[in-house]
Tab-separated table of C-alpha atoms and ligand atoms in Angstrom:
chain	number	residue	atom	x	y	z
A	1362	MET	CA	-11.057	-34.713	-3.027
A	1363	GLN	CA	-11.812	-31.835	-0.662
A	1364	GLY	CA	-11.076	-28.296	-1.675
A	1365	LEU	CA	-10.814	-24.719	-0.439
A	1366	LEU	CA	-12.509	-22.350	-2.875
A	1367	ILE	CA	-11.190	-18.787	-3.029
A	1368	ILE	CA	-13.503	-16.138	-4.464
A	1369	ASN	CA	-12.815	-12.544	-5.480
A	1370	ALA	CA	-16.125	-11.128	-6.703
A	1371	GLY	CA	-16.711	-7.818	-8.483
A	1372	SER	CA	-19.835	-6.321	-10.049
A	1373	SER	CA	-19.457	-7.985	-13.442
A	1374	SER	CA	-16.773	-10.571	-12.727
A	1375	LEU	CA	-15.882	-13.348	-10.328
A	1376	LYS	CA	-12.350	-14.737	-10.026
A	1377	PHE	CA	-11.862	-18.101	-8.382
A	1378	ALA	CA	-9.125	-20.537	-7.378
A	1379	MET	CA	-9.354	-23.985	-5.830
A	1380	PHE	CA	-6.746	-25.430	-3.467
A	1381	GLU	CA	-6.644	-28.996	-2.238
A	1382	ALA	CA	-7.489	-29.391	1.468
A	1383	PRO	CA	-5.564	-29.743	3.696
A	1384	LEU	CA	-3.496	-26.895	2.282
A	1385	ALA	CA	0.210	-27.552	1.709
A	1386	ALA	CA	2.836	-24.813	2.122
A	1387	ASN	CA	3.483	-23.307	-1.338
A	1388	ALA	CA	0.609	-25.355	-2.833
A	1389	LEU	CA	-0.436	-24.327	-6.339
A	1390	ALA	CA	-4.133	-23.960	-7.142
A	1391	LEU	CA	-5.689	-27.141	-8.586
A	1392	PHE	CA	-7.522	-24.894	-11.008
A	1393	ARG	CA	-8.382	-21.248	-11.324
A	1394	GLY	CA	-10.421	-19.047	-13.574
A	1395	GLN	CA	-12.919	-16.286	-13.925
A	1396	ILE	CA	-16.411	-15.418	-14.969
A	1397	ASP	CA	-16.465	-12.153	-16.925
A	1398	GLY	CA	-19.090	-9.969	-18.515
A	1399	ILE	CA	-21.889	-10.704	-16.021
A	1400	GLY	CA	-24.752	-8.500	-17.219
A	1401	ALA	CA	-23.651	-8.768	-20.867
A	1402	GLU	CA	-22.128	-11.800	-22.628
A	1403	THR	CA	-21.013	-13.912	-19.688
A	1404	LYS	CA	-17.846	-15.956	-20.227
A	1405	PHE	CA	-16.634	-18.770	-18.012
A	1406	VAL	CA	-12.949	-19.682	-18.235
A	1407	ALA	CA	-11.103	-22.225	-16.077
A	1408	LYS	CA	-7.493	-23.420	-16.315
A	1409	ASP	CA	-5.637	-26.232	-14.638
A	1410	VAL	CA	-2.451	-26.026	-12.593
A	1411	ASN	CA	-0.334	-25.927	-15.779
A	1412	GLY	CA	-2.404	-23.185	-17.379
A	1413	ALA	CA	-4.152	-25.572	-19.793
A	1414	THR	CA	-7.756	-24.578	-20.538
A	1415	LEU	CA	-10.377	-26.768	-18.844
A	1416	SER	CA	-13.371	-24.713	-19.885
A	1417	ASP	CA	-13.907	-21.648	-22.068
A	1418	THR	CA	-17.594	-21.076	-22.708
A	1419	VAL	CA	-20.267	-18.422	-22.931
A	1420	ILE	CA	-23.002	-19.116	-20.379
A	1421	HIS	CA	-26.602	-18.037	-20.914
A	1422	ALA	CA	-29.087	-17.195	-18.178
A	1423	PRO	CA	-32.820	-17.255	-19.025
A	1424	ALA	CA	-33.891	-14.098	-20.900
A	1425	GLY	CA	-35.081	-11.264	-18.682
A	1426	THR	CA	-32.928	-12.245	-15.655
A	1427	ASP	CA	-31.966	-9.136	-13.640
A	1428	LEU	CA	-28.367	-8.359	-12.596
A	1429	GLU	CA	-28.649	-10.033	-9.187
A	1430	GLY	CA	-30.165	-13.082	-10.892
A	1431	LEU	CA	-27.299	-13.136	-13.396
A	1432	GLN	CA	-24.748	-12.989	-10.566
A	1433	GLN	CA	-26.544	-15.877	-8.866
A	1434	PHE	CA	-26.612	-17.783	-12.159
A	1435	ALA	CA	-22.841	-17.281	-12.620
A	1436	LEU	CA	-22.134	-18.591	-9.112
A	1437	GLU	CA	-24.440	-21.580	-9.650
A	1438	HIS	CA	-22.611	-22.372	-12.890
A	1439	LEU	CA	-19.290	-22.319	-11.037
A	1440	LEU	CA	-20.608	-24.581	-8.267
A	1441	SER	CA	-21.938	-27.190	-10.666
A	1442	TRP	CA	-18.716	-27.053	-12.699
A	1443	ILE	CA	-16.729	-27.651	-9.493
A	1444	GLU	CA	-18.976	-30.582	-8.654
A	1445	ALA	CA	-18.245	-32.049	-12.073
A	1446	GLN	CA	-14.502	-31.833	-11.242
A	1447	LYS	CA	-15.240	-34.155	-8.302
A	1448	VAL	CA	-14.096	-31.610	-5.739
A	1449	GLU	CA	-16.127	-31.277	-2.567
A	1450	LEU	CA	-16.116	-27.837	-0.935
A	1451	GLN	CA	-14.659	-27.868	2.554
A	1452	ALA	CA	-14.766	-24.086	2.963
A	1453	VAL	CA	-14.802	-20.849	0.968
A	1454	GLY	CA	-12.447	-17.909	1.501
A	1455	HIS	CA	-13.442	-14.505	0.152
A	1456	ARG	CA	-11.454	-11.439	-0.691
A	1457	VAL	CA	-13.382	-8.604	0.953
A	1458	LEU	CA	-12.369	-4.978	0.456
A	1459	HIS	CA	-13.223	-3.496	3.817
A	1460	GLY	CA	-12.903	-4.684	7.382
A	1461	GLY	CA	-13.345	-1.105	8.653
A	1462	GLU	CA	-11.753	-0.432	12.021
A	1463	ASP	CA	-13.171	-3.657	13.456
A	1464	TYR	CA	-11.084	-6.301	11.696
A	1465	SER	CA	-7.311	-6.491	11.834
A	1466	ALA	CA	-7.338	-10.171	10.813
A	1467	PRO	CA	-9.462	-12.552	8.727
A	1468	VAL	CA	-12.721	-13.691	10.292
A	1469	ARG	CA	-15.085	-16.634	9.993
A	1470	ILE	CA	-18.435	-15.359	8.800
A	1471	THR	CA	-21.464	-15.522	11.060
A	1472	PRO	CA	-24.745	-13.613	10.596
A	1473	GLU	CA	-23.423	-10.954	13.039
A	1474	VAL	CA	-20.116	-10.598	11.189
A	1475	PHE	CA	-21.986	-10.373	7.891
A	1476	ALA	CA	-24.171	-7.553	9.238
A	1477	THR	CA	-21.048	-5.659	10.351
A	1478	LEU	CA	-19.471	-6.104	6.905
A	1479	GLU	CA	-22.643	-4.765	5.298
A	1480	SER	CA	-22.361	-1.666	7.473
A	1481	PHE	CA	-19.030	-0.922	5.700
A	1482	ILE	CA	-20.705	-0.616	2.272
A	1483	PRO	CA	-20.674	3.210	2.429
A	1484	LEU	CA	-16.858	3.003	2.849
A	1485	GLY	CA	-16.429	0.955	-0.337
A	1486	PRO	CA	-19.590	1.217	-2.441
A	1487	LEU	CA	-17.837	0.111	-5.645
A	1488	HIS	CA	-16.550	-3.188	-4.219
A	1489	GLN	CA	-17.972	-4.154	-0.835
A	1490	PRO	CA	-21.529	-5.047	-1.958
A	1491	HIS	CA	-20.117	-7.252	-4.739
A	1492	ASN	CA	-17.634	-8.967	-2.397
A	1493	LEU	CA	-20.471	-9.762	0.028
A	1494	ARG	CA	-22.978	-11.027	-2.530
A	1495	PRO	CA	-21.543	-14.543	-3.034
A	1496	ILE	CA	-21.177	-14.902	0.753
A	1497	ARG	CA	-24.907	-14.268	1.175
A	1498	MET	CA	-25.822	-16.581	-1.708
A	1499	LEU	CA	-23.602	-19.420	-0.443
A	1500	ALA	CA	-24.836	-19.049	3.163
A	1501	LYS	CA	-28.395	-19.395	1.915
A	1502	LYS	CA	-27.664	-22.424	-0.253
A	1503	TYR	CA	-25.261	-24.206	2.150
A	1504	PRO	CA	-25.866	-22.919	5.696
A	1505	GLN	CA	-23.260	-25.359	7.105
A	1506	LEU	CA	-20.453	-24.408	4.701
A	1507	PRO	CA	-17.712	-22.491	6.568
A	1508	GLN	CA	-16.917	-19.133	4.975
A	1509	VAL	CA	-14.034	-16.795	5.786
A	1510	ALA	CA	-13.504	-13.126	4.878
A	1511	CYS	CA	-9.973	-11.768	4.296
A	1512	PHE	CA	-9.777	-7.990	4.160
A	1513	ASP	CA	-7.674	-5.717	1.980
A	1514	THR	CA	-7.544	-3.297	4.920
A	1515	ALA	CA	-6.582	-5.648	7.781
A	1516	PHE	CA	-2.792	-5.528	7.380
A	1517	HIS	CA	-2.809	-1.736	7.763
A	1518	ARG	CA	-4.606	-1.614	11.116
A	1519	THR	CA	-1.193	-1.296	12.807
A	1520	GLN	CA	-0.660	2.169	11.284
A	1521	PRO	CA	-0.328	4.866	13.945
A	1522	TRP	CA	-2.980	7.575	14.265
A	1523	LEU	CA	-0.789	10.055	12.393
A	1524	ALA	CA	-0.651	7.783	9.345
A	1525	GLN	CA	-4.392	7.093	9.429
A	1526	THR	CA	-5.712	10.620	9.799
A	1527	TYR	CA	-6.565	13.233	7.168
A	1528	PRO	CA	-6.345	16.945	7.964
A	1529	ILE	CA	-10.099	17.422	7.437
A	1530	PRO	CA	-12.971	18.454	9.734
A	1531	ARG	CA	-13.065	16.103	12.732
A	1532	LYS	CA	-16.717	15.285	12.087
A	1533	LEU	CA	-15.759	13.533	8.833
A	1534	THR	CA	-12.976	11.622	10.573
A	1535	GLN	CA	-15.483	10.477	13.181
A	1536	GLU	CA	-17.720	9.215	10.380
A	1537	GLY	CA	-14.862	6.975	9.255
A	1538	VAL	CA	-13.142	9.092	6.604
A	1539	LYS	CA	-9.673	7.779	7.433
A	1540	ARG	CA	-6.658	6.265	5.707
A	1541	TYR	CA	-7.400	2.522	5.710
A	1542	GLY	CA	-5.077	1.265	2.977
A	1543	PHE	CA	-5.595	-1.726	0.654
A	1544	HIS	CA	-3.734	-4.665	-0.993
A	1545	GLY	CA	-3.267	-5.969	2.570
A	1546	THR	CA	-3.391	-9.664	1.662
A	1547	SER	CA	-0.553	-9.153	-0.810
A	1548	TYR	CA	1.559	-7.290	1.778
A	1549	GLU	CA	0.902	-10.007	4.304
A	1550	TYR	CA	2.060	-12.739	1.907
A	1551	VAL	CA	5.192	-10.833	0.824
A	1552	SER	CA	6.163	-9.914	4.392
A	1553	ARG	CA	5.763	-13.563	5.374
A	1554	GLU	CA	8.154	-14.689	2.617
A	1555	LEU	CA	10.616	-11.824	3.044
A	1556	PRO	CA	12.880	-13.170	5.846
A	1557	ALA	CA	13.707	-16.215	3.704
A	1558	VAL	CA	14.775	-13.910	0.847
A	1559	ILE	CA	16.695	-11.098	2.611
A	1560	GLY	CA	17.328	-12.411	6.131
A	1561	ALA	CA	17.441	-10.118	9.182
A	1562	LYS	CA	16.975	-6.920	7.127
A	1563	ALA	CA	13.318	-7.951	6.807
A	1564	GLN	CA	12.774	-6.841	10.414
A	1565	GLY	CA	14.093	-3.347	9.711
A	1566	ALA	CA	12.686	-0.424	7.747
A	1567	VAL	CA	11.130	-1.970	4.641
A	1568	VAL	CA	9.076	-0.569	1.784
A	1569	ILE	CA	7.031	-3.052	-0.240
A	1570	ALA	CA	5.925	-1.804	-3.665
A	1571	HIS	CA	2.871	-3.679	-4.971
A	1572	LEU	CA	2.913	-2.493	-8.585
A	1573	GLY	CA	0.159	-3.953	-10.728
A	1574	ASN	CA	-2.843	-2.530	-12.510
A	1575	GLY	CA	-3.713	-1.198	-9.074
A	1576	ALA	CA	-0.576	-0.017	-7.296
A	1577	SER	CA	0.353	0.907	-3.758
A	1578	MET	CA	3.238	0.791	-1.313
A	1579	ALA	CA	3.525	0.041	2.382
A	1580	ALA	CA	6.227	0.951	4.900
A	1581	LEU	CA	6.971	-1.730	7.503
A	1582	ARG	CA	8.943	-1.921	10.715
A	1583	ASP	CA	9.330	-5.305	12.397
A	1584	LEU	CA	7.174	-6.608	9.517
A	1585	LYS	CA	4.233	-4.452	10.693
A	1586	CYS	CA	2.690	-1.702	8.602
A	1587	VAL	CA	3.487	1.855	9.734
A	1588	ALA	CA	2.231	3.722	6.646
A	1589	THR	CA	0.746	3.040	3.228
A	1590	THR	CA	0.024	5.057	0.096
A	1591	MET	CA	-3.634	4.132	-0.409
A	1592	GLY	CA	-6.045	5.797	1.982
A	1593	PHE	CA	-9.804	6.143	2.314
A	1594	THR	CA	-10.149	4.578	-1.117
A	1595	ALA	CA	-7.889	2.714	-3.508
A	1596	ALA	CA	-7.603	5.917	-5.558
A	1597	GLU	CA	-4.950	7.573	-3.364
A	1598	GLY	CA	-1.196	7.311	-3.720
A	1599	LEU	CA	0.668	5.996	-6.747
A	1600	MET	CA	-0.187	6.532	-10.384
A	1601	MET	CA	-1.842	3.293	-11.567
A	1602	GLY	CA	-3.086	1.634	-14.767
A	1603	THR	CA	-6.220	3.781	-15.040
A	1604	ARG	CA	-6.340	5.544	-11.636
A	1605	SER	CA	-4.715	8.906	-11.087
A	1606	GLY	CA	-3.427	8.294	-7.583
A	1607	THR	CA	-2.932	11.406	-5.465
A	1608	ILE	CA	-3.805	14.644	-7.244
A	1609	ASP	CA	-4.688	18.140	-6.116
A	1610	PRO	CA	-8.303	17.989	-4.797
A	1611	GLY	CA	-8.730	21.329	-6.560
A	1612	ILE	CA	-8.672	19.409	-9.871
A	1613	LEU	CA	-11.933	17.710	-8.863
A	1614	LEU	CA	-13.481	21.098	-8.092
A	1615	TYR	CA	-12.231	22.369	-11.443
A	1616	MET	CA	-13.887	19.446	-13.260
A	1617	VAL	CA	-17.148	20.108	-11.428
A	1618	GLU	CA	-17.165	23.864	-11.981
A	1619	ARG	CA	-15.635	24.084	-15.435
A	1620	HIS	CA	-16.992	20.896	-17.038
A	1621	GLY	CA	-20.146	20.280	-14.968
A	1622	TYR	CA	-18.978	16.802	-13.930
A	1623	GLY	CA	-21.203	14.886	-11.511
A	1624	ALA	CA	-20.202	11.971	-9.282
A	1625	GLU	CA	-20.383	9.477	-12.139
A	1626	GLU	CA	-18.135	11.454	-14.493
A	1627	LEU	CA	-15.650	12.220	-11.705
A	1628	THR	CA	-15.490	8.542	-10.782
A	1629	ARG	CA	-14.844	7.603	-14.392
A	1630	ALA	CA	-12.156	10.273	-14.814
A	1631	ILE	CA	-10.298	9.338	-11.613
A	1632	TYR	CA	-10.690	5.537	-11.691
A	1633	LYS	CA	-10.953	4.618	-15.376
A	1634	GLU	CA	-9.437	7.325	-17.579
A	1635	SER	CA	-6.322	8.466	-15.725
A	1636	GLY	CA	-3.006	6.847	-14.792
A	1637	LEU	CA	-0.908	5.131	-17.492
A	1638	LEU	CA	-3.901	5.124	-19.842
A	1639	GLY	CA	-4.723	8.796	-19.315
A	1640	VAL	CA	-1.152	10.044	-19.739
A	1641	SER	CA	-0.217	7.799	-22.687
A	1642	GLY	CA	-3.581	7.859	-24.449
A	1643	ILE	CA	-2.497	4.387	-25.636
A	1644	SER	CA	-2.920	1.736	-22.972
A	1645	GLN	CA	-3.144	1.011	-19.276
A	1646	ASP	CA	-0.889	-2.001	-19.750
A	1647	MET	CA	2.765	-1.557	-18.784
A	1648	ARG	CA	3.939	-4.259	-21.179
A	1649	THR	CA	2.217	-2.528	-24.110
A	1650	LEU	CA	3.690	0.845	-23.151
A	1651	GLU	CA	7.197	-0.566	-22.753
A	1652	GLY	CA	6.882	-2.034	-26.247
A	1653	SER	CA	5.667	1.214	-27.821
A	1654	ASP	CA	7.827	3.809	-29.633
A	1655	ALA	CA	5.328	6.639	-29.019
A	1656	PRO	CA	6.790	9.472	-26.899
A	1657	GLU	CA	3.546	9.544	-24.881
A	1658	ALA	CA	4.092	5.912	-23.853
A	1659	LYS	CA	7.580	6.723	-22.583
A	1660	GLU	CA	6.259	9.798	-20.746
A	1661	ALA	CA	3.599	7.710	-19.008
A	1662	VAL	CA	6.141	5.094	-17.864
A	1663	ASP	CA	8.587	7.808	-16.745
A	1664	LEU	CA	5.874	9.557	-14.725
A	1665	PHE	CA	4.843	6.230	-13.140
A	1666	CYS	CA	8.427	5.610	-11.973
A	1667	TYR	CA	9.053	9.189	-10.826
A	1668	ARG	CA	5.908	9.289	-8.707
A	1669	ALA	CA	6.623	5.832	-7.280
A	1670	ALA	CA	10.134	6.964	-6.259
A	1671	ARG	CA	8.724	10.112	-4.608
A	1672	GLU	CA	6.382	7.986	-2.540
A	1673	ILE	CA	9.324	5.835	-1.455
A	1674	GLY	CA	10.914	9.053	-0.157
A	1675	SER	CA	7.818	9.737	1.931
A	1676	LEU	CA	7.573	6.149	3.228
A	1677	THR	CA	11.295	6.159	4.085
A	1678	MET	CA	10.517	8.987	6.505
A	1679	ALA	CA	7.567	7.054	7.974
A	1680	ALA	CA	9.667	3.887	8.419
A	1681	GLY	CA	12.611	5.831	9.888
A	1682	GLY	CA	14.992	4.723	7.133
A	1683	LEU	CA	15.182	2.240	4.313
A	1684	ASP	CA	16.883	-1.116	4.836
A	1685	ALA	CA	15.044	-2.882	2.034
A	1686	LEU	CA	12.821	-2.170	-0.956
A	1687	VAL	CA	10.725	-5.077	-2.227
A	1688	PHE	CA	8.906	-5.271	-5.557
A	1689	THR	CA	5.791	-7.346	-6.172
A	1690	GLY	CA	2.645	-7.321	-8.396
A	1691	GLY	CA	2.514	-7.802	-12.186
A	1692	ILE	CA	4.765	-4.804	-12.920
A	1693	GLY	CA	6.980	-5.139	-9.832
A	1694	GLU	CA	7.663	-8.824	-10.511
A	1695	ASN	CA	8.152	-8.566	-14.267
A	1696	SER	CA	9.349	-5.151	-15.393
A	1697	SER	CA	13.117	-4.856	-14.983
A	1698	HIS	CA	12.874	-1.436	-16.650
A	1699	VAL	CA	10.465	-0.051	-14.034
A	1700	ARG	CA	12.525	-1.513	-11.164
A	1701	ALA	CA	15.747	-0.034	-12.568
A	1702	SER	CA	14.152	3.388	-13.144
A	1703	ILE	CA	12.769	3.558	-9.615
A	1704	VAL	CA	15.972	2.340	-7.962
A	1705	LYS	CA	18.000	4.879	-9.969
A	1706	TYR	CA	16.136	7.647	-8.124
A	1707	LEU	CA	17.344	6.095	-4.851
A	1708	GLY	CA	21.002	6.548	-5.801
A	1709	TRP	CA	21.313	9.156	-3.026
A	1710	LEU	CA	20.703	6.303	-0.558
A	1711	GLY	CA	23.446	4.252	-2.215
A	1712	ALA	CA	20.939	1.817	-3.797
A	1713	ARG	CA	22.550	-0.244	-6.600
A	1714	LEU	CA	20.989	-3.012	-8.674
A	1715	ASP	CA	22.727	-6.163	-9.859
A	1716	ALA	CA	21.869	-5.888	-13.573
A	1717	ASP	CA	21.845	-9.669	-14.178
A	1718	ALA	CA	19.585	-10.427	-11.222
A	1719	ASN	CA	17.295	-7.539	-12.179
A	1720	ALA	CA	16.979	-8.901	-15.711
A	1721	GLN	CA	15.243	-12.019	-14.376
A	1722	ARG	CA	11.470	-12.164	-13.996
A	1723	GLY	CA	9.085	-13.487	-11.398
A	1724	LYS	CA	11.648	-15.084	-9.053
A	1725	ALA	CA	11.880	-14.402	-5.293
A	1726	GLN	CA	15.417	-13.057	-4.910
A	1727	CYS	CA	17.642	-10.185	-3.912
A	1728	ILE	CA	18.447	-8.025	-6.963
A	1729	SER	CA	20.821	-5.447	-5.429
A	1730	THR	CA	24.635	-5.578	-5.367
A	1731	PRO	CA	26.382	-6.676	-2.128
A	1732	ASP	CA	27.591	-3.069	-1.546
A	1733	SER	CA	24.167	-1.501	-2.170
A	1734	GLY	CA	23.037	0.968	0.501
A	1735	VAL	CA	19.554	-0.545	0.311
A	1736	VAL	CA	18.714	-4.228	-0.168
A	1737	VAL	CA	16.400	-4.499	-3.179
A	1738	ALA	CA	14.394	-7.686	-3.720
A	1739	VAL	CA	11.579	-9.193	-5.768
A	1740	VAL	CA	8.996	-11.389	-4.031
A	1741	PRO	CA	6.118	-12.631	-6.225
A	1742	THR	CA	2.818	-12.202	-4.412
A	1743	ASN	CA	0.181	-14.912	-3.956
A	1744	GLU	CA	-2.985	-13.449	-2.496
A	1745	GLU	CA	-5.077	-16.531	-3.225
A	1746	TRP	CA	-2.765	-18.852	-1.309
A	1747	MET	CA	-2.787	-16.390	1.599
A	1748	ILE	CA	-6.605	-16.424	1.681
A	1749	ALA	CA	-6.604	-20.247	1.438
A	1750	HIS	CA	-4.129	-20.364	4.333
A	1751	HIS	CA	-6.330	-18.164	6.536
A	1752	THR	CA	-9.416	-20.109	5.555
A	1753	SER	CA	-7.896	-23.447	6.538
A	1754	THR	CA	-6.364	-21.978	9.729
A	1755	LEU	CA	-9.685	-20.510	10.872
A	1756	LEU	CA	-11.358	-23.871	10.265
A	1757	GLY	CA	-8.980	-25.355	12.796
B	312	AMP	P1	-1.448	-7.191	-11.998
B	312	AMP	O1	-2.578	-6.205	-11.836
B	312	AMP	O2	-0.666	-7.394	-10.736
B	312	AMP	O3	-1.856	-8.470	-12.666
B	312	AMP	O4	-0.404	-6.507	-13.010
B	312	AMP	C1	-0.759	-6.157	-14.321
B	312	AMP	C2	0.335	-5.261	-14.911
B	312	AMP	O5	1.573	-5.995	-14.958
B	312	AMP	C3	0.034	-4.820	-16.334
B	312	AMP	O6	0.328	-3.428	-16.479
B	312	AMP	C4	1.012	-5.651	-17.154
B	312	AMP	O7	1.383	-5.016	-18.346
B	312	AMP	C5	2.197	-5.729	-16.207
B	312	AMP	N1	3.108	-6.784	-16.636
B	312	AMP	C6	2.905	-8.121	-16.645
B	312	AMP	N2	3.973	-8.752	-17.202
B	312	AMP	C7	4.855	-7.780	-17.569
B	312	AMP	C8	6.141	-7.782	-18.193
B	312	AMP	N3	6.729	-8.906	-18.582
B	312	AMP	N4	6.745	-6.596	-18.388
B	312	AMP	C9	6.164	-5.434	-18.030
B	312	AMP	N5	4.957	-5.367	-17.422
B	312	AMP	C10	4.306	-6.522	-17.202
């Protein structure tokens, strides 16, 4: 059997999914899994289409292997495991953080494209080098294997100048300090599915809320992005699992001056210790917080919903109205409480939820009442399928 391998690589982890080629519409992954703890105890887990475990093992590289060697070792382990499943790689699609201003669509990787993607490392130093690493390793091992990059930023290239520009010194803007936006593959998938769920309203003023551990929103008109909450980095915008989202930049100066924080401590505070975790002091996980009786857990969830609703107000302006609000991501697809709390804030727009429909989880459907002033829907995202689709399309 031939397969399309989808890779999402981080510094210490690598997520993968395999789709049968040629790709069917709405195909489920043949198997999926992840390698975690690269650099410490490295675990390899793979599950089949029904979620049954195919492999769950600790893998050991030779003692003394450096981090790059360990990453190579993890990828090699995956490739030999895939071979043992009797799947032959037809192509590999990669989730890549940054396509800069150059890429508004996925691209087949050539040495020139790869060099351009490397030049974006300063724009995404925490992710871009790790996304590119398996591309380089695979190109070296299998020079003929087609590889495709799908960018988190590409969907947002349609934003007008006003939505992309920060009020900062022009010199920084010219260096590339702009509002790029992320989660683009998810928005692309959801916007593709949306007409089948809500009909003609999909072409109007739409806000898609991708609420997961990372969270953002995008405003669309005619299914094209006109504004989004994430900006230069994935730290801007909504409150998230462990990221603060938008805060007063003066707080960063305060941490530097008052607490002597350097870049590393600031990064940890903003990316790892804030958001739901920071406010609750309990967990970054919405399900855990919803199940907790602690007042701090409730405060964290309330703040998450309040700030999300405020951002919808801002995006409603950017979209010139609000015909539809669409929830996706782990929280958006599953938490009826979060959806209800956010939609309650939109009562002034006449938004009303159908309580029975909202009580359901993970199903693509309209969840507002027929007389609601705003159509509200849930559309489960599927970034891996979207990347597989682009990969097979670019192969011709
Ligand atoms: P993601 O990053 O998209 O995988 O989303 C992860 C988030 O979704 C975590 O905060 C989970 O707690 C949350 N989540 C998943 N299932 C549920 C659920 N049934 N109820 C509430 N939150 C959920």
